[in-house]
XYZ file of C-alpha atoms in Angstrom:
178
model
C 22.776 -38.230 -55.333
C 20.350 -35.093 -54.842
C 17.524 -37.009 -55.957
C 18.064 -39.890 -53.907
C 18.540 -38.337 -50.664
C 15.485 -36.409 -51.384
C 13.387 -39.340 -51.614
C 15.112 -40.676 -48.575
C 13.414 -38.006 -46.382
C 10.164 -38.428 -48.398
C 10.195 -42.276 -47.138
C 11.280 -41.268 -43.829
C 8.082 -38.878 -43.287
C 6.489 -41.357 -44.576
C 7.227 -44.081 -41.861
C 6.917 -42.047 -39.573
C 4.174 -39.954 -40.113
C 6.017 -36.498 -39.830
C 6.848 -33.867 -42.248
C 9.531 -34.238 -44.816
C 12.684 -32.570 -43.665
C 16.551 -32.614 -43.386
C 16.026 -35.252 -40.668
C 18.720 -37.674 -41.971
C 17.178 -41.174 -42.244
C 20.621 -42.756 -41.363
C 20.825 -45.729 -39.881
C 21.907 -44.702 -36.084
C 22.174 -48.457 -34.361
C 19.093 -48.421 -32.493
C 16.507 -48.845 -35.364
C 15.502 -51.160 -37.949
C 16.958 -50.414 -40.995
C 14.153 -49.314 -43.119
C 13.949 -48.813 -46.409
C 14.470 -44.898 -46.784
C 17.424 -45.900 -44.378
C 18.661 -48.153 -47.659
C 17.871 -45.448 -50.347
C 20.242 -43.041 -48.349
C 23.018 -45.615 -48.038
C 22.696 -45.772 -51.462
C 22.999 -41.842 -51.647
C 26.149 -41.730 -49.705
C 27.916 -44.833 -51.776
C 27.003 -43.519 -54.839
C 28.577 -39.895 -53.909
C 31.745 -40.858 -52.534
C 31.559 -44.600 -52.019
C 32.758 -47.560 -53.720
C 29.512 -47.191 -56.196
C 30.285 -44.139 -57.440
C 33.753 -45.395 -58.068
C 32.164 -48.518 -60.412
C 30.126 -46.060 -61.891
C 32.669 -43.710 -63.008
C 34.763 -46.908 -63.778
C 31.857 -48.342 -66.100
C 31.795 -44.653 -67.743
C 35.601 -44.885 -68.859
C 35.162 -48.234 -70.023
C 32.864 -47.982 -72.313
C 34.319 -44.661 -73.812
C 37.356 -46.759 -74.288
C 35.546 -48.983 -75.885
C 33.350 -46.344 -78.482
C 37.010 -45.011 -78.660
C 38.704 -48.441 -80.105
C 35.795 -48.788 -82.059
C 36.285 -45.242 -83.546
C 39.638 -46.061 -84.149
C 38.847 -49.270 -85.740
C 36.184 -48.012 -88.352
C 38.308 -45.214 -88.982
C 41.667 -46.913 -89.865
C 39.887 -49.619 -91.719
C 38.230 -46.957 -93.820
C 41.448 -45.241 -94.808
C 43.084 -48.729 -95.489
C 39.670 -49.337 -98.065
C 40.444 -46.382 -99.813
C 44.341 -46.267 -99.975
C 43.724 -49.914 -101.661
C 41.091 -49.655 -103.773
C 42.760 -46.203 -105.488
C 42.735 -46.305 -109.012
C 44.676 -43.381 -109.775
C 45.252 -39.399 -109.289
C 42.994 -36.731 -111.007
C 44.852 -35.180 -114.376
C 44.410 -33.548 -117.480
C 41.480 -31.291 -118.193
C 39.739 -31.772 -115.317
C 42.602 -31.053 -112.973
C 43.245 -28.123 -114.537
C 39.639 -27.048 -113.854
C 39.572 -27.827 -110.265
C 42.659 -25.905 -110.137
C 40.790 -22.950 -111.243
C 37.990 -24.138 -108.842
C 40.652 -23.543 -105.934
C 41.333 -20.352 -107.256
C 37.443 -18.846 -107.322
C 37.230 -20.466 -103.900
C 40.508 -19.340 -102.421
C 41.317 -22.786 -101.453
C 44.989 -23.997 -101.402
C 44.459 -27.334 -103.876
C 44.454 -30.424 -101.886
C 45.013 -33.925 -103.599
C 42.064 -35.964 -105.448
C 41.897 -39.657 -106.288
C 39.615 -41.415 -107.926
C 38.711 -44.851 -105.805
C 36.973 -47.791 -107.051
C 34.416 -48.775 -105.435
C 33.725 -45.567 -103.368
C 29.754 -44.986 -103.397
C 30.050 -41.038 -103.044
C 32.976 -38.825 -103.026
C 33.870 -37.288 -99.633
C 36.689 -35.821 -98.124
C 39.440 -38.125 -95.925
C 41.509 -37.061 -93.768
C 42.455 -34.164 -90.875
C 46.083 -33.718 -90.919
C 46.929 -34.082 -94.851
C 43.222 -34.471 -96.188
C 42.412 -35.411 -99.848
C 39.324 -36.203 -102.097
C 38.919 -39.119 -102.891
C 36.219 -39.698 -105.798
C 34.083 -42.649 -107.546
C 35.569 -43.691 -110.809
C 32.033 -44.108 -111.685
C 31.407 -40.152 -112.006
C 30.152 -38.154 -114.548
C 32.710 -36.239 -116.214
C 30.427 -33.358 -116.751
C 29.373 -33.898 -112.902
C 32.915 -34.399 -111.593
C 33.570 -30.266 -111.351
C 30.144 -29.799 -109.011
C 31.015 -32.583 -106.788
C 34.466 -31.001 -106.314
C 33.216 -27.932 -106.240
C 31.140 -29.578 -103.027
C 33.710 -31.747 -101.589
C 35.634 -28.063 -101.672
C 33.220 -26.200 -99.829
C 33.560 -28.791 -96.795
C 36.857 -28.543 -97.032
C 37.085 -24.737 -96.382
C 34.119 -25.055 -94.173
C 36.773 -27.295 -91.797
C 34.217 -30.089 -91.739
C 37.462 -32.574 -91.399
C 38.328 -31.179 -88.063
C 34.570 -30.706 -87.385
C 34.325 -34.205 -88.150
C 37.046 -35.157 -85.249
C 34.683 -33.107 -82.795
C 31.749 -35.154 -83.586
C 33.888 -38.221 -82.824
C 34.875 -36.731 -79.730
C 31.509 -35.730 -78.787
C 30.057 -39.350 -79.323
C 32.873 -40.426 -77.456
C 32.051 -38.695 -74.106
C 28.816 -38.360 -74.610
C 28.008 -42.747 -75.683
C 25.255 -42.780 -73.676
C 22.821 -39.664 -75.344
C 21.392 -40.897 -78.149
C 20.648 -37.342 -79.357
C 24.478 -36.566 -79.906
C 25.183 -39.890 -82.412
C 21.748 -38.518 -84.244
């Protein structure tokens, strides 16, 4: 809005040879309507005219949109892994990542292993788990949980609902999905 109406009075000056000021370039009745007269039309409508309604319209759409999306990639996800589960972690190297909770002072949260899942990472923000490839090293399986632990205490689940949020309302800025 400030920009336009700004350049309004530059183009007015302009056509009329006098010195950029507030002189409002409106169009009065009288005149022809120029075109600084048209760039501060387009000043008012989009502060507090129908444009600036479609605008802001526009804006909600599409976050609905990047929302359902969200949504969509999300759920799907968590369907993936819920069906391809093979089974819980047990045994020895339960009871090591029970002592893992222990050093780290982390009340243990559920792990599964999931088939095919190319990395292990942590799912979920209300009752989160591990979920791990059943293609991992059993001599590699304690570091990656001692990993997928330190996000987990780091709250990078509901850090993770942030970023979502942020893409959300910010769609347009490419440096917040970066």
């Amino acid at each position: 809005h400030d920009a336009l109406i700004d350049l309004s009075y530059q183009m007015r000056a302009a056509e009329t040879r006098e010195e950029p000021g507030p002189v409002s370039p409106m169009n009065t009745g009288d005149d022809e309507y120029t075109p600084a007269m048209f760039v501060f039309d387009m000043a008012v409508y989009s502060s507090y005219g129908w444009m600036g309604k479609w605008v802001f319209f526009a804006y909600l759409a599409v976050n609905g949109g990047v929302l359902l999306y969200m949504i969509i990639q999300n759920v799907c996800f968590r369907q993936n892994l819920r069906h391809n589960r093979v089974s819980a972690m047990e045994g020895q190297q339960w009871q090591q990542y029970l002592s893992l909770c222990d050093q780290r002072k982390v009340k243990p949260i559920p792990v599964f292993y999931v088939d095919p899942l190319p990395s292990a990472c942590l799912v979920g923000v209300v009752q989160p788990y591990i979920a791990l490839p059943l293609t991992s090293k059993p001599n590699e399986t304690i570091h990656v949980l001692d990993h997928e632990i330190c996000h987990y205490k780091g709250w990078d689940h509901l850090w993770g609902l942030v970023r979502l949020l942020c893409c959300i309302v910010h769609w347009f800025n490419p440096l917040v999905w970066l």
